[in-house]
Amino acid sequence: MIDGKIIKKEVFVNMKILNQHYTLANGVKIPKIGFGTWQVPNGDVAYQSVKLALKNGYRHIDTAAAYRNEESVGRAIKDSGIPREEIFITTKLESHIKTYEGALEGFEKSMKALGLDYLDLYIIHAPWPWSDMGKDCSEGNVLAYKALEKVYKDGRVKAIGVSNFSTKELDNIINHCEIVPMVNQIGYFVGHNEKETDDYCKARNILIEAYSPLAIGYLLKNKDIQDMAKKYDVTPAQVCIRYCIEKGTVPLPKSTHESRIIENSNLDFEIDEADMAYLDSINDDPRRW
Ligand code: A2P
């Protein structure tokens, strides 16, 4: 019995999600869970939350030029004292930049703000400017992505990809560029699991990163998720984030509170097949959040 307990404990420690990775199409390892920083204001809030995430074992930080917090994120990474190569860092090209030169400039600006000499993942933030969602920017996306290919080939970035791209927009990149995007970061959560994009990406070895895995907190009030959390003796947030892991995606939860930062990475349980099917069937209209 004592032996049994020891073995169980070792397995539990080894399973810890913070120590697990996926492998991207080019062989680069990416931690299975990332720390999101969308809507986390530059300055002390971003600095402290990233420091707390790193202190509590996160090794994957996701930011963007558009979040306007790259400077604080970069400073927190530097001040953490953790060797650079142990942290996976992503930033994103602003969505309105759709030229080759503009994208190269955007990249240099981000590198300067972050204070880094290489990046782990650089992605186009959206296929259209946020101010003109849905606009056809096919040509501009190809030009911007070619700039990402250049910084990748120059060894400044370990991996490249896109965010918020539909299958049609991915087709455009794949048909006109050399390197298939290695990730597509999309809004992904229970009730909004983007099946068509997910299937398309899986078939082409494009890893899905799931932003807003809690639907910005909306899902925590969902009764079905609350009931399932009780069943597994975890919290609703843990059910939502574990769901993304079970689907083979990289959840990017974010919080400015240490207790939640820790909670969101304690995912050492498995949601069984029947419960996953039930979560898949939840059709909570995403527009309501
Ligand atoms: P806070 O920063 O005050 O903790 P998403 O990742 O889907 O965008 O959700 C982020 C929102 O959810 C933030 O408002 C965050 O607030 C809140 N949040 C993050 N983790 C938890 C948690 N474990 N429990 C409750 N709320 C959480």
PDB file of C-alpha atoms in Angstrom, residues 89-234:
ATOM      1  CA  ILE A  89       7.705  33.263 -25.958  1.00  0.00           C
ATOM      2  CA  THR A  90       5.112  34.209 -28.559  1.00  0.00           C
ATOM      3  CA  THR A  91       4.200  37.587 -29.913  1.00  0.00           C
ATOM      4  CA  LYS A  92       1.997  38.687 -32.803  1.00  0.00           C
ATOM      5  CA  LEU A  93       2.171  41.029 -35.767  1.00  0.00           C
ATOM      6  CA  GLU A  94      -0.475  43.741 -35.521  1.00  0.00           C
ATOM      7  CA  SER A  95      -3.511  42.857 -37.600  1.00  0.00           C
ATOM      8  CA  HIS A  96      -3.549  46.012 -39.753  1.00  0.00           C
ATOM      9  CA  ILE A  97      -0.001  45.425 -41.065  1.00  0.00           C
ATOM     10  CA  LYS A  98      -0.348  43.697 -44.412  1.00  0.00           C
ATOM     11  CA  THR A  99       2.879  44.537 -46.238  1.00  0.00           C
ATOM     12  CA  TYR A 100       6.247  42.779 -46.348  1.00  0.00           C
ATOM     13  CA  GLU A 101       8.275  45.775 -45.155  1.00  0.00           C
ATOM     14  CA  GLY A 102       5.664  46.701 -42.569  1.00  0.00           C
ATOM     15  CA  ALA A 103       5.769  43.197 -41.135  1.00  0.00           C
ATOM     16  CA  LEU A 104       9.579  43.250 -40.891  1.00  0.00           C
ATOM     17  CA  GLU A 105       9.354  46.595 -39.092  1.00  0.00           C
ATOM     18  CA  GLY A 106       6.642  45.267 -36.793  1.00  0.00           C
ATOM     19  CA  PHE A 107       8.848  42.326 -35.921  1.00  0.00           C
ATOM     20  CA  GLU A 108      11.838  44.528 -35.042  1.00  0.00           C
ATOM     21  CA  LYS A 109       9.601  46.772 -32.935  1.00  0.00           C
ATOM     22  CA  SER A 110       8.306  43.801 -30.955  1.00  0.00           C
ATOM     23  CA  MET A 111      11.787  42.398 -30.432  1.00  0.00           C
ATOM     24  CA  LYS A 112      12.940  45.761 -29.114  1.00  0.00           C
ATOM     25  CA  ALA A 113       9.938  46.129 -26.799  1.00  0.00           C
ATOM     26  CA  LEU A 114      10.406  42.590 -25.472  1.00  0.00           C
ATOM     27  CA  GLY A 115      14.181  43.047 -25.182  1.00  0.00           C
ATOM     28  CA  LEU A 116      14.836  39.695 -26.888  1.00  0.00           C
ATOM     29  CA  ASP A 117      17.313  38.583 -29.498  1.00  0.00           C
ATOM     30  CA  TYR A 118      15.211  35.660 -30.696  1.00  0.00           C
ATOM     31  CA  LEU A 119      11.581  34.687 -30.462  1.00  0.00           C
ATOM     32  CA  ASP A 120      10.007  31.245 -30.167  1.00  0.00           C
ATOM     33  CA  LEU A 121       6.846  31.911 -32.126  1.00  0.00           C
ATOM     34  CA  TYR A 122       5.750  34.834 -34.308  1.00  0.00           C
ATOM     35  CA  ILE A 123       2.240  34.872 -35.740  1.00  0.00           C
ATOM     36  CA  ILE A 124      -0.014  37.139 -37.774  1.00  0.00           C
ATOM     37  CA  HIS A 125      -2.571  38.354 -35.247  1.00  0.00           C
ATOM     38  CA  ALA A 126      -5.588  38.270 -37.556  1.00  0.00           C
ATOM     39  CA  PRO A 127      -6.388  37.912 -41.262  1.00  0.00           C
ATOM     40  CA  TRP A 128      -7.945  41.398 -41.296  1.00  0.00           C
ATOM     41  CA  PRO A 129      -7.516  44.607 -39.291  1.00  0.00           C
ATOM     42  CA  TRP A 130      -9.587  44.529 -36.083  1.00  0.00           C
ATOM     43  CA  SER A 131     -11.229  47.729 -37.311  1.00  0.00           C
ATOM     44  CA  ASP A 132     -12.420  45.947 -40.490  1.00  0.00           C
ATOM     45  CA  MET A 133     -13.117  42.354 -39.496  1.00  0.00           C
ATOM     46  CA  GLY A 134     -13.919  40.058 -42.409  1.00  0.00           C
ATOM     47  CA  LYS A 135     -12.194  42.244 -45.032  1.00  0.00           C
ATOM     48  CA  ASP A 136     -10.458  40.231 -47.747  1.00  0.00           C
ATOM     49  CA  CYS A 137      -6.728  40.820 -47.204  1.00  0.00           C
ATOM     50  CA  SER A 138      -5.546  37.715 -49.083  1.00  0.00           C
ATOM     51  CA  GLU A 139      -2.722  39.508 -50.876  1.00  0.00           C
ATOM     52  CA  GLY A 140      -1.581  41.390 -47.775  1.00  0.00           C
ATOM     53  CA  ASN A 141      -1.606  38.232 -45.671  1.00  0.00           C
ATOM     54  CA  VAL A 142       0.715  36.547 -48.163  1.00  0.00           C
ATOM     55  CA  LEU A 143       3.081  39.542 -48.108  1.00  0.00           C
ATOM     56  CA  ALA A 144       3.090  39.688 -44.312  1.00  0.00           C
ATOM     57  CA  TYR A 145       3.570  35.929 -44.017  1.00  0.00           C
ATOM     58  CA  LYS A 146       6.534  36.059 -46.420  1.00  0.00           C
ATOM     59  CA  ALA A 147       8.171  38.457 -43.962  1.00  0.00           C
ATOM     60  CA  LEU A 148       7.576  35.894 -41.204  1.00  0.00           C
ATOM     61  CA  GLU A 149       9.211  33.275 -43.427  1.00  0.00           C
ATOM     62  CA  LYS A 150      12.213  35.562 -43.789  1.00  0.00           C
ATOM     63  CA  VAL A 151      12.738  36.080 -40.044  1.00  0.00           C
ATOM     64  CA  TYR A 152      12.254  32.341 -39.582  1.00  0.00           C
ATOM     65  CA  LYS A 153      14.859  31.503 -42.202  1.00  0.00           C
ATOM     66  CA  ASP A 154      17.199  34.099 -40.681  1.00  0.00           C
ATOM     67  CA  GLY A 155      16.995  32.180 -37.392  1.00  0.00           C
ATOM     68  CA  ARG A 156      15.360  35.043 -35.473  1.00  0.00           C
ATOM     69  CA  VAL A 157      12.214  32.988 -34.775  1.00  0.00           C
ATOM     70  CA  LYS A 158      11.913  29.277 -33.996  1.00  0.00           C
ATOM     71  CA  ALA A 159       8.421  28.896 -35.438  1.00  0.00           C
ATOM     72  CA  ILE A 160       5.815  30.913 -37.355  1.00  0.00           C
ATOM     73  CA  GLY A 161       2.086  30.806 -37.747  1.00  0.00           C
ATOM     74  CA  VAL A 162      -1.188  32.700 -37.769  1.00  0.00           C
ATOM     75  CA  SER A 163      -4.100  33.565 -35.524  1.00  0.00           C
ATOM     76  CA  ASN A 164      -7.846  33.813 -36.130  1.00  0.00           C
ATOM     77  CA  PHE A 165      -7.451  32.317 -39.632  1.00  0.00           C
ATOM     78  CA  SER A 166     -10.324  30.393 -41.210  1.00  0.00           C
ATOM     79  CA  THR A 167      -9.681  27.364 -43.428  1.00  0.00           C
ATOM     80  CA  LYS A 168     -10.061  29.583 -46.508  1.00  0.00           C
ATOM     81  CA  GLU A 169      -7.504  32.053 -45.175  1.00  0.00           C
ATOM     82  CA  LEU A 170      -5.152  29.198 -44.304  1.00  0.00           C
ATOM     83  CA  ASP A 171      -5.555  27.802 -47.833  1.00  0.00           C
ATOM     84  CA  ASN A 172      -4.454  31.169 -49.187  1.00  0.00           C
ATOM     85  CA  ILE A 173      -1.216  31.066 -47.150  1.00  0.00           C
ATOM     86  CA  ILE A 174      -0.513  27.419 -47.925  1.00  0.00           C
ATOM     87  CA  ASN A 175      -1.109  27.956 -51.667  1.00  0.00           C
ATOM     88  CA  HIS A 176       1.062  31.064 -51.959  1.00  0.00           C
ATOM     89  CA  CYS A 177       3.819  30.664 -49.376  1.00  0.00           C
ATOM     90  CA  GLU A 178       6.542  28.124 -48.728  1.00  0.00           C
ATOM     91  CA  ILE A 179       6.102  27.167 -45.092  1.00  0.00           C
ATOM     92  CA  VAL A 180       2.838  25.765 -43.783  1.00  0.00           C
ATOM     93  CA  PRO A 181       1.916  27.751 -40.639  1.00  0.00           C
ATOM     94  CA  MET A 182       2.923  25.772 -37.572  1.00  0.00           C
ATOM     95  CA  VAL A 183       0.123  27.097 -35.378  1.00  0.00           C
ATOM     96  CA  ASN A 184      -3.249  28.769 -35.680  1.00  0.00           C
ATOM     97  CA  GLN A 185      -4.276  30.538 -32.482  1.00  0.00           C
ATOM     98  CA  ILE A 186      -8.048  30.865 -32.261  1.00  0.00           C
ATOM     99  CA  GLY A 187     -10.793  31.477 -29.720  1.00  0.00           C
ATOM    100  CA  TYR A 188     -11.527  27.942 -28.553  1.00  0.00           C
ATOM    101  CA  PHE A 189     -13.554  26.729 -25.604  1.00  0.00           C
ATOM    102  CA  VAL A 190     -16.391  24.438 -24.565  1.00  0.00           C
ATOM    103  CA  GLY A 191     -19.342  25.268 -26.823  1.00  0.00           C
ATOM    104  CA  HIS A 192     -17.081  26.884 -29.413  1.00  0.00           C
ATOM    105  CA  ASN A 193     -14.575  24.307 -30.552  1.00  0.00           C
ATOM    106  CA  GLU A 194     -14.280  25.370 -34.186  1.00  0.00           C
ATOM    107  CA  LYS A 195     -14.625  21.830 -35.524  1.00  0.00           C
ATOM    108  CA  GLU A 196     -14.036  22.681 -39.180  1.00  0.00           C
ATOM    109  CA  THR A 197     -10.845  24.661 -38.460  1.00  0.00           C
ATOM    110  CA  ASP A 198      -9.731  22.077 -35.920  1.00  0.00           C
ATOM    111  CA  ASP A 199     -10.099  19.182 -38.408  1.00  0.00           C
ATOM    112  CA  TYR A 200      -8.374  21.167 -41.157  1.00  0.00           C
ATOM    113  CA  CYS A 201      -5.434  22.045 -38.904  1.00  0.00           C
ATOM    114  CA  LYS A 202      -5.042  18.534 -37.497  1.00  0.00           C
ATOM    115  CA  ALA A 203      -4.908  17.121 -41.050  1.00  0.00           C
ATOM    116  CA  ARG A 204      -2.060  19.519 -41.884  1.00  0.00           C
ATOM    117  CA  ASN A 205      -0.110  19.286 -38.630  1.00  0.00           C
ATOM    118  CA  ILE A 206      -0.995  22.849 -37.638  1.00  0.00           C
ATOM    119  CA  LEU A 207      -1.243  23.071 -33.862  1.00  0.00           C
ATOM    120  CA  ILE A 208      -4.287  24.899 -32.511  1.00  0.00           C
ATOM    121  CA  GLU A 209      -3.687  27.304 -29.656  1.00  0.00           C
ATOM    122  CA  ALA A 210      -6.837  28.041 -27.678  1.00  0.00           C
ATOM    123  CA  TYR A 211      -7.226  31.594 -26.499  1.00  0.00           C
ATOM    124  CA  SER A 212      -9.928  32.537 -24.007  1.00  0.00           C
ATOM    125  CA  PRO A 213     -10.410  28.925 -22.815  1.00  0.00           C
ATOM    126  CA  LEU A 214     -12.847  30.245 -20.172  1.00  0.00           C
ATOM    127  CA  ALA A 215     -14.709  32.385 -22.737  1.00  0.00           C
ATOM    128  CA  ILE A 216     -13.427  35.377 -20.755  1.00  0.00           C
ATOM    129  CA  GLY A 217     -14.959  33.916 -17.606  1.00  0.00           C
ATOM    130  CA  TYR A 218     -18.441  33.382 -19.098  1.00  0.00           C
ATOM    131  CA  LEU A 219     -18.248  29.575 -18.977  1.00  0.00           C
ATOM    132  CA  LEU A 220     -17.576  29.502 -15.246  1.00  0.00           C
ATOM    133  CA  LYS A 221     -21.282  30.212 -14.685  1.00  0.00           C
ATOM    134  CA  ASN A 222     -22.415  27.336 -16.894  1.00  0.00           C
ATOM    135  CA  LYS A 223     -24.363  24.831 -14.768  1.00  0.00           C
ATOM    136  CA  ASP A 224     -23.212  21.757 -16.753  1.00  0.00           C
ATOM    137  CA  ILE A 225     -19.597  22.743 -16.295  1.00  0.00           C
ATOM    138  CA  GLN A 226     -20.144  23.439 -12.612  1.00  0.00           C
ATOM    139  CA  ASP A 227     -21.694  19.968 -12.192  1.00  0.00           C
ATOM    140  CA  MET A 228     -18.835  18.303 -14.032  1.00  0.00           C
ATOM    141  CA  ALA A 229     -16.320  20.163 -11.884  1.00  0.00           C
ATOM    142  CA  LYS A 230     -18.004  18.680  -8.779  1.00  0.00           C
ATOM    143  CA  LYS A 231     -17.855  15.207 -10.291  1.00  0.00           C
ATOM    144  CA  TYR A 232     -14.084  15.431 -10.886  1.00  0.00           C
ATOM    145  CA  ASP A 233     -13.467  17.375  -7.669  1.00  0.00           C
ATOM    146  CA  VAL A 234     -11.898  20.261  -9.569  1.00  0.00           C
TER     147      VAL A 234
END
